[in-house]
Structures are given as structure tokens and as C-alpha cells.
XYZ file of C-alpha atoms in Angstrom:
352
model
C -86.926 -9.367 -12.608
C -83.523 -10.812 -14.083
C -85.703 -12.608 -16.479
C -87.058 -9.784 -17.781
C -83.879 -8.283 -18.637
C -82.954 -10.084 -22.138
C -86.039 -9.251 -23.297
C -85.775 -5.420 -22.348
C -82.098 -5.470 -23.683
C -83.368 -6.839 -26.989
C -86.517 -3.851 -27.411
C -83.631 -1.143 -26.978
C -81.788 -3.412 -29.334
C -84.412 -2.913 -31.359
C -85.500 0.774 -30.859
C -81.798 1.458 -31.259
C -81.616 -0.139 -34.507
C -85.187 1.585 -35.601
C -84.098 4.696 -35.254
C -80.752 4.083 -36.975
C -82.775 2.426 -40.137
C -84.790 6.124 -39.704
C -82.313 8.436 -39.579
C -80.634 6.473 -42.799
C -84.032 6.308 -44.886
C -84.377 9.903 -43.556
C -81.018 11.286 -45.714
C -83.092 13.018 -48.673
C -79.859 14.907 -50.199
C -76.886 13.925 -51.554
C -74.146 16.157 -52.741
C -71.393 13.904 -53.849
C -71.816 11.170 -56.833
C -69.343 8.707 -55.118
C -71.560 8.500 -51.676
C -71.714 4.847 -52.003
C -75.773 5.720 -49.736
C -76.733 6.704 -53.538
C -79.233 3.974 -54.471
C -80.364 2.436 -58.031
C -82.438 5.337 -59.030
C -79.451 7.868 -59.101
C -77.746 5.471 -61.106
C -80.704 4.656 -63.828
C -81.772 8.486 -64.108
C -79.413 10.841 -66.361
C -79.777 10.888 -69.695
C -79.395 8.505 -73.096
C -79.111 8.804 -76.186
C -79.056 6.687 -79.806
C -81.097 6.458 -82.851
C -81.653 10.137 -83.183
C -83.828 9.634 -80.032
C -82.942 11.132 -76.804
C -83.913 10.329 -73.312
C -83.695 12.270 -69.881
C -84.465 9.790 -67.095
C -85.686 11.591 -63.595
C -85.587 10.158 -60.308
C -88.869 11.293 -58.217
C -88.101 9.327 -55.102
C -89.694 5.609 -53.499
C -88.131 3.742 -56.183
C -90.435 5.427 -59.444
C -88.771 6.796 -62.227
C -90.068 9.479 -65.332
C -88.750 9.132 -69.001
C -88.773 12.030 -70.766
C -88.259 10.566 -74.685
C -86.726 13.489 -77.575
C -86.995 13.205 -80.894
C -83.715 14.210 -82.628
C -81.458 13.975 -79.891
C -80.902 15.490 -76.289
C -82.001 19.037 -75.898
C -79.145 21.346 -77.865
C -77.392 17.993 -79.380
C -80.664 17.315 -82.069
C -83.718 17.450 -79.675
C -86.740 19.203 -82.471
C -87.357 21.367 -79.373
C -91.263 20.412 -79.937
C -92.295 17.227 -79.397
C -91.754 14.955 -76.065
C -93.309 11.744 -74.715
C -93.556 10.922 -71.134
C -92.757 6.916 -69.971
C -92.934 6.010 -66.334
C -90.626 3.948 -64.487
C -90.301 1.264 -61.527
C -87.530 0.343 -59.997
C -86.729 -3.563 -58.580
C -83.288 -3.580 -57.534
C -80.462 -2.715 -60.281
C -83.424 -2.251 -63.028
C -86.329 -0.293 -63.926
C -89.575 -1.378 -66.037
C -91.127 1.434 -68.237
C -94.664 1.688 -69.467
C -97.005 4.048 -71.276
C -97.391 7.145 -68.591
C -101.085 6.761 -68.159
C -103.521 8.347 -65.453
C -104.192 12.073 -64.164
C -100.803 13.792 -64.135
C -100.089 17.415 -63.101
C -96.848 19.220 -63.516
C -94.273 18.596 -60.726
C -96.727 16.571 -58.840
C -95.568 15.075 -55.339
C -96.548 11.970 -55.759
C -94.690 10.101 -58.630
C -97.755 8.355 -60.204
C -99.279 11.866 -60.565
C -96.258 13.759 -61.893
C -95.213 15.090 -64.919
C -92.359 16.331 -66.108
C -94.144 18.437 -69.092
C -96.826 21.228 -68.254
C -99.034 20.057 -71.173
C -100.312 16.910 -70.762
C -99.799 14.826 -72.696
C -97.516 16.481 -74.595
C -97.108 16.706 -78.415
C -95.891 13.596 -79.220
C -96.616 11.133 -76.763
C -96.627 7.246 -77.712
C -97.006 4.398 -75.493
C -93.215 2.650 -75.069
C -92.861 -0.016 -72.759
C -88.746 -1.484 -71.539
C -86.485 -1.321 -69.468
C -83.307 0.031 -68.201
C -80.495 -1.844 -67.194
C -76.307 -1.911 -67.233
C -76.543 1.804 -68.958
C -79.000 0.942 -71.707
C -82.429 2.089 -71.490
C -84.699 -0.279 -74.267
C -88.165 1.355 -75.849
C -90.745 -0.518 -77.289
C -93.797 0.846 -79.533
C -96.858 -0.542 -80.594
C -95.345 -0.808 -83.853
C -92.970 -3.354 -81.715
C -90.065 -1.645 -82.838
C -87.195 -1.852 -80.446
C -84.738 1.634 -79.538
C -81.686 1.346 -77.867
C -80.118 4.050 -75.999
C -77.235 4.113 -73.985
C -76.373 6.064 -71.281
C -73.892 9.361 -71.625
C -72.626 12.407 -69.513
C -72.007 15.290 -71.301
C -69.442 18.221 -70.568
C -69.928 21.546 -70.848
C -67.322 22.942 -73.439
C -66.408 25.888 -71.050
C -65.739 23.775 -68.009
C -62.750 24.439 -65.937
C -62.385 26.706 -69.122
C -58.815 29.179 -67.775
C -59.627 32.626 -67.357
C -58.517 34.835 -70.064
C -56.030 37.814 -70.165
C -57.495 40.748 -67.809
C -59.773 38.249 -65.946
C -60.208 38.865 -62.297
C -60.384 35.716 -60.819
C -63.069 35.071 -57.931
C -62.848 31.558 -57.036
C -60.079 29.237 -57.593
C -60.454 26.588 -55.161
C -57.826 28.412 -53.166
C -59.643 31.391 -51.211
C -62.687 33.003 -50.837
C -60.552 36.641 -50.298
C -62.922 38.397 -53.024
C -65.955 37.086 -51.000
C -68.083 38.076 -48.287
C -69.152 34.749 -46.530
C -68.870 31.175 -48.122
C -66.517 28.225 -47.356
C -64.269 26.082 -49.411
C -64.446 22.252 -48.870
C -61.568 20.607 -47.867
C -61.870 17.874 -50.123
C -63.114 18.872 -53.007
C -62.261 22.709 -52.742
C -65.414 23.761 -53.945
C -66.822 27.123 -52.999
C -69.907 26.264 -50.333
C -73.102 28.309 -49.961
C -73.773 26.791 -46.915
C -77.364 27.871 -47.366
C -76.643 31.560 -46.606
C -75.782 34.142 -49.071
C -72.230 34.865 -50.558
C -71.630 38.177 -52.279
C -68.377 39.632 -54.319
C -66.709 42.719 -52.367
C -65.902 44.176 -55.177
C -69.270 45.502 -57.308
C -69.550 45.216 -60.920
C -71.432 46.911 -63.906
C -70.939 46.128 -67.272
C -69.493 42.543 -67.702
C -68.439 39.028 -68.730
C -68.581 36.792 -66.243
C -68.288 32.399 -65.927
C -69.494 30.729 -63.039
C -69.527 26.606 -62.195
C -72.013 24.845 -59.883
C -73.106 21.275 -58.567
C -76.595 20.658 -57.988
C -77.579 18.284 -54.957
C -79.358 15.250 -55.802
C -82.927 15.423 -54.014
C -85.188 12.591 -55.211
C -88.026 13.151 -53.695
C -88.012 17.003 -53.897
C -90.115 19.239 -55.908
C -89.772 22.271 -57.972
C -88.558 25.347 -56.173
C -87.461 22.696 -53.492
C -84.985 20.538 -55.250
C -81.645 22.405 -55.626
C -82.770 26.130 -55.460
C -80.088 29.093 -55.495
C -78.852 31.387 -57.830
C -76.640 33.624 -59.419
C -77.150 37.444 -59.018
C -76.016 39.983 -61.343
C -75.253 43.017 -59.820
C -77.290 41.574 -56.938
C -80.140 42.852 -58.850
C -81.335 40.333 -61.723
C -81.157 36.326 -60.612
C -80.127 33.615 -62.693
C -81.803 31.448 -61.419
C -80.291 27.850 -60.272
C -82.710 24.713 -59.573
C -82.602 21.093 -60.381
C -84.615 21.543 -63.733
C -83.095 18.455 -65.231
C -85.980 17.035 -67.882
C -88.465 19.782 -67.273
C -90.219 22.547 -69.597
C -87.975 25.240 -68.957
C -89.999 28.194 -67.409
C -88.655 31.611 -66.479
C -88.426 30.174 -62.381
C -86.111 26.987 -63.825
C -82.495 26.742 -64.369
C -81.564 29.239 -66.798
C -84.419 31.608 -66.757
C -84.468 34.849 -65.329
C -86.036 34.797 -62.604
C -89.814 35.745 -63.416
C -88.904 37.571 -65.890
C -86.769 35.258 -69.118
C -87.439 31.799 -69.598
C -84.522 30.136 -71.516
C -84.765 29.457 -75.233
C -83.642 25.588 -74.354
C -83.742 23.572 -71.262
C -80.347 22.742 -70.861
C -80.025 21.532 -67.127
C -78.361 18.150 -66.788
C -78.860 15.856 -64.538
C -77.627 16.469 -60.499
C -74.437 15.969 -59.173
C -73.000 17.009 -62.613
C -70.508 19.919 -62.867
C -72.333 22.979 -65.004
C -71.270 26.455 -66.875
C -73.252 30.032 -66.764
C -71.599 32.009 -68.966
C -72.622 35.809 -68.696
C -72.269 38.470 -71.351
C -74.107 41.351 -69.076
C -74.966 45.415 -69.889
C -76.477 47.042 -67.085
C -79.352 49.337 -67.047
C -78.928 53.301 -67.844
C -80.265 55.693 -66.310
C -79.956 59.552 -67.364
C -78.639 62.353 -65.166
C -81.982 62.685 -63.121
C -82.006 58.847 -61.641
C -84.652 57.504 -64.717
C -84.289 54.283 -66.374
C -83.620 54.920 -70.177
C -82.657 51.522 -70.819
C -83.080 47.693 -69.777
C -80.603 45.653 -68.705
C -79.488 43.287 -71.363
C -78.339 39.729 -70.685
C -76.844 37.250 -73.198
C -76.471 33.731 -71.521
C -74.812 30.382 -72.101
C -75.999 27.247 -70.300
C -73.441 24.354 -70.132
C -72.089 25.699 -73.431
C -75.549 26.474 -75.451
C -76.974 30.168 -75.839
C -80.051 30.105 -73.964
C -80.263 34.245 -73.612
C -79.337 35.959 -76.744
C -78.634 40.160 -75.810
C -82.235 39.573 -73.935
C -83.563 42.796 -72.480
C -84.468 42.399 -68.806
C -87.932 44.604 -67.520
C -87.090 45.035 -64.080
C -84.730 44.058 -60.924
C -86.128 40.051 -59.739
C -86.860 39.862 -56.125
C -84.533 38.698 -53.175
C -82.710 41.756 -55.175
C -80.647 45.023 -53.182
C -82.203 47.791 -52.433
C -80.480 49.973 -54.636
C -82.043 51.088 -58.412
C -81.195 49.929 -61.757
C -78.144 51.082 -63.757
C -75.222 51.239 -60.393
C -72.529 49.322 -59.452
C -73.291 45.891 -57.732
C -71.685 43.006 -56.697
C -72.632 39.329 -57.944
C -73.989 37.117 -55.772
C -74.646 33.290 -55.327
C -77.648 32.593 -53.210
C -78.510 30.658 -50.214
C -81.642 29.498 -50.576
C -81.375 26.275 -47.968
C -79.830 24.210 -50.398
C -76.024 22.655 -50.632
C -74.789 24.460 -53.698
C -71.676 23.814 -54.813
C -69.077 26.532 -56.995
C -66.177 26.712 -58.670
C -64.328 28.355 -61.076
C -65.590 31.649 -61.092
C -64.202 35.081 -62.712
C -64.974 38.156 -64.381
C -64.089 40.455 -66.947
C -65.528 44.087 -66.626
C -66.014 45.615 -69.422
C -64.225 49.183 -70.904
């Protein structure tokens, strides 16, 4: 009996330690860039640039990688807006290897050898590039066996932390959430937290400009609708909607479309864990003195500085949406949609 002791200590040693190593390699979201849990692949994706070639590098999870290569630059800084080529990426250790993206792919596949990061496939413009990426330089290769370097860069929006301006009513400084129903501010960073559950102004709003900040999580191994989803309401009737987009097409269900119903000119999503703008220009819907609709809402839209919405007319109210028609008074809200959003730097101005 006593012998067997040591040897029973040692398997709940070990079961101990198993489920440890579990519940660590079970962490699938990250909300802060300095967790020092982040691994190689959220420091190799992001995006590059150099040559008049731009690069957005996305991190799908068990160590793969996808390159999404732009000729003329990063999308709004050059990008032709046409023509992509997918590269895929492995990871060993500090580095990744990229080769031609070959194979059946399908857009926002699960499995990383299968996914694609364009919806036509290939896209216009693939090539075959081989390299690397290492110490913030991602290296292409063509058959031609000319060699691009790009290095790595994080871009600010132009309108972040931007003051509000005379007449503004300011709706989240870091200090309070008195204009809100529900949400909580982080101690630390004194960001304005979803907490997965919706957060709504108490005041209600109709004709508008409004700026809004947010933090997407970083979810590797996420997909689509799953990696980062909320969004921002207008009126609680049309949703801008907010999802870790970052390399993608750009459809009317990614960041910066309208939910369903716009898809945004550009792409302009940057990578997770990065600080982003929405900045509103909004004219609600009319309706005539018997309750009909006489005119669409209209929407113009900035994303991280670039015009992605230009005086767009919206068709109809998106869904999650009040239950309360087109053309009155609502407030804006900032969804819960089981994600860990983060805000700041939010205000208004209503319009005369």
C-alpha cells in the first residue's frame, strides 16, 4: 500500500498538470496586446508594407498563417482596390515560411489549409511567392526570382482620441458611463466594456454626427461572424456592423458595412487589438404626417479615417433593431454579441 503511494502522487501530479496545460491551450481570446500568453502568430500577422506592395498577414490559429499581397499599397494608402494574391504561411517558432496558396480553398474556411481570405478564388492577381517573415520584415519571392521587402507598420487612424468639438455631447470619456444604460469601465485601461450584453445611450438621437472608438479581441482560430462580432446602432435601428474583418473582401456583414444592407466601398479593418474610428455623419428616415416612409435613411461613414459610406441611402431598419418604425428618435447602441468589445471616446453632435 505505502508503495503505491509515489506512484499515485505522481498521476495526480500529472492529471493536475494536464489539465493546467488544457485550460492554458484552451484561452482562444485575447483582449490586450501586452498579454505576454500572445504567441508568434499575433506577432507575425498585421500588416506590411514597401515597394508599392502591401501585405495584410492573418493569423487563423495552430500555428498557419494567410498573406493577403496588394498591389499599390495597403487598402486606402495605394492598394488598386482590384487585384490580390493569396500566400500561405507556417509558423516554427519566431518565423513563418510562405508558399504559393495552392489546394481547394473556400472563403473563411475552418480549417487553415482550406481558407481563404478572398471570396473568388483565386483572385485577380494571384502569383506564386514563396519567403518568409521574420524580425518585422516579411520577404516575397516570384518566379521571376525577384525579391520584395516589406516591413512591418501600424497605422493610426487620423481621428483617434480626436477632442470633441464645440456643442459635442460627450458619451464616454473613460470617466463614467452616466449617459449609458449598462456597460462597465475597466479599471486599467478605462475603456468602456460590453461585457457581451447590450449598452444603449439614455438619451435618443435623430439627426446626427457622431465618433465612436473600439478594440477588437484577437481570436485566432475564430471564424467570420465569430471572431470579434458587435456593433454600433444608429438610432438602435440601422447596425454598423463591428467584426474582425482584418484582410477580408469587405461584404455588407463585415466591419464597416451595414449590416445586410451596405457593404463598404474599402475594407479598411486593421488588424485586432488595434484602437479604431467610426465616424458617423447620419439623417434619419422621414416619414409624413400619416406614419409613411417618404425617405431613406442616409448614412455617410468614415472607417479609421477613410470614407467608406458616402451620403449612402439605407432600405430598411437591420435586424437585432427596436421595435419602433423608421424616422423617430432613438438612442445609439453598442452591441453585445458574446464578444469582449472594447470603447472609448465616444460623442455626438445632433444636428439643428
Amino acid at each position: 500500500m505505502t508503495s503505491s503511494l509515489p506512484r499515485l502522487r505522481f498521476a495526480l501530479a500529472l492529471m493536475a498538470l494536464g489539465a493546467f496545460t488544457s485550460l492554458a491551450a484552451a484561452k482562444d481570446v485575447w483582449t490586450d496586446a501586452k498579454d505576454p500568453t500572445l504567441g508568434a502568430d499575433f506577432h507575425l500577422q498585421g500588416e506590411y508594407t514597401g515597394d508599392k506592395i502591401g501585405a495584410q498577414v492573418i493569423a487563423l490559429g495552430n500555428k498557419a498563417l494567410q498573406v493577403v499581397v496588394l498591389p499599390g499599397g495597403l487598402p486606402g494608402a495605394g492598394w488598386d482596390g482590384e487585384h490580390k494574391c493569396l500566400v500561405e504561411g507556417t509558423i516554427d517558432g519566431e518565423k513563418a515560411t510562405l508558399s504559393p496558396a495552392k489546394g481547394k480553398k473556400n472563403y473563411l474556411a475552418q480549417s487553415p489549409a482550406e481558407f481563404s481570405a478572398t471570396s473568388k478564388n483565386p483572385p485577380a492577381g494571384q502569383k506564386d511567392y514563396s519567403g518568409t517573415i521574420s524580425g518585422g520584415t516579411l520577404t516575397l519571392k516570384g518566379d521571376d526570382g525577384k525579391t520584395i521587402s516589406l516591413k512591418r507598420v501600424t497605422r493610426e487612424s487620423p481621428t483617434a482620441k480626436e477632442k470633441p468639438p464645440a456643442g459635442a455631447l460627450v458619451l464616454f470619456d473613460g470617466s463614467n458611463t452616466s449617459e449609458w444604460t449598462g456597460g462597465k469601465i475597466d479599471p486599467e485601461t478605462k475603456s468602456l466594456l460590453n461585457e457581451g450584453h447590450d449598452i444603449l445611450t439614455k438619451k435618443k438621437f435623430l439627426n446626427y454626427t457622431a465618433h465612436c472608438e473600439f478594440l477588437l479581441p484577437y481570436r485566432p482560430d475564430a471564424r467570420g461572424q465569430g471572431r470579434g462580432n458587435s456593433g454600433f446602432y444608429q438610432v438602435d435601428l440601422y447596425e454598423i456592423q463591428i467584426l474582425d474583418s482584418f484582410g477580408l473582401d469587405g461584404k455588407d456583414n463585415e466591419c464597416g458595412g451595414v449590416y445586410t444592407k451596405l457593404a463598404p466601398k474599402v475594407n479598411m479593418c486593421l488588424p485586432p487589438l488595434e484602437w479604431q474610428t467610426y465616424d458617423v455623419d447620419f439623417t434619419s428616415a422621414v416619414r409624413d404626417d400619416k406614419g409613411k416612409k417618404t425617405a431613406d435613411a442616409r448614412i455617410t461613414l468614415k472607417h479609421n479615417g477613410v470614407l467608406i459610406h458616402d451620403n449612402a441611402k439605407i432600405s430598411g431598419i437591420t435586424g437585432g433593431s427596436r421595435n419602433e418604425p423608421e424616422g423617430t428618435p432613438g438612442p445609439l447602441k453598442l452591441q453585445g454579441h458574446g464578444n469582449p468589445l472594447q470603447f472609448r471616446n465616444i460623442w455626438i453632435v445632433e444636428k439643428k
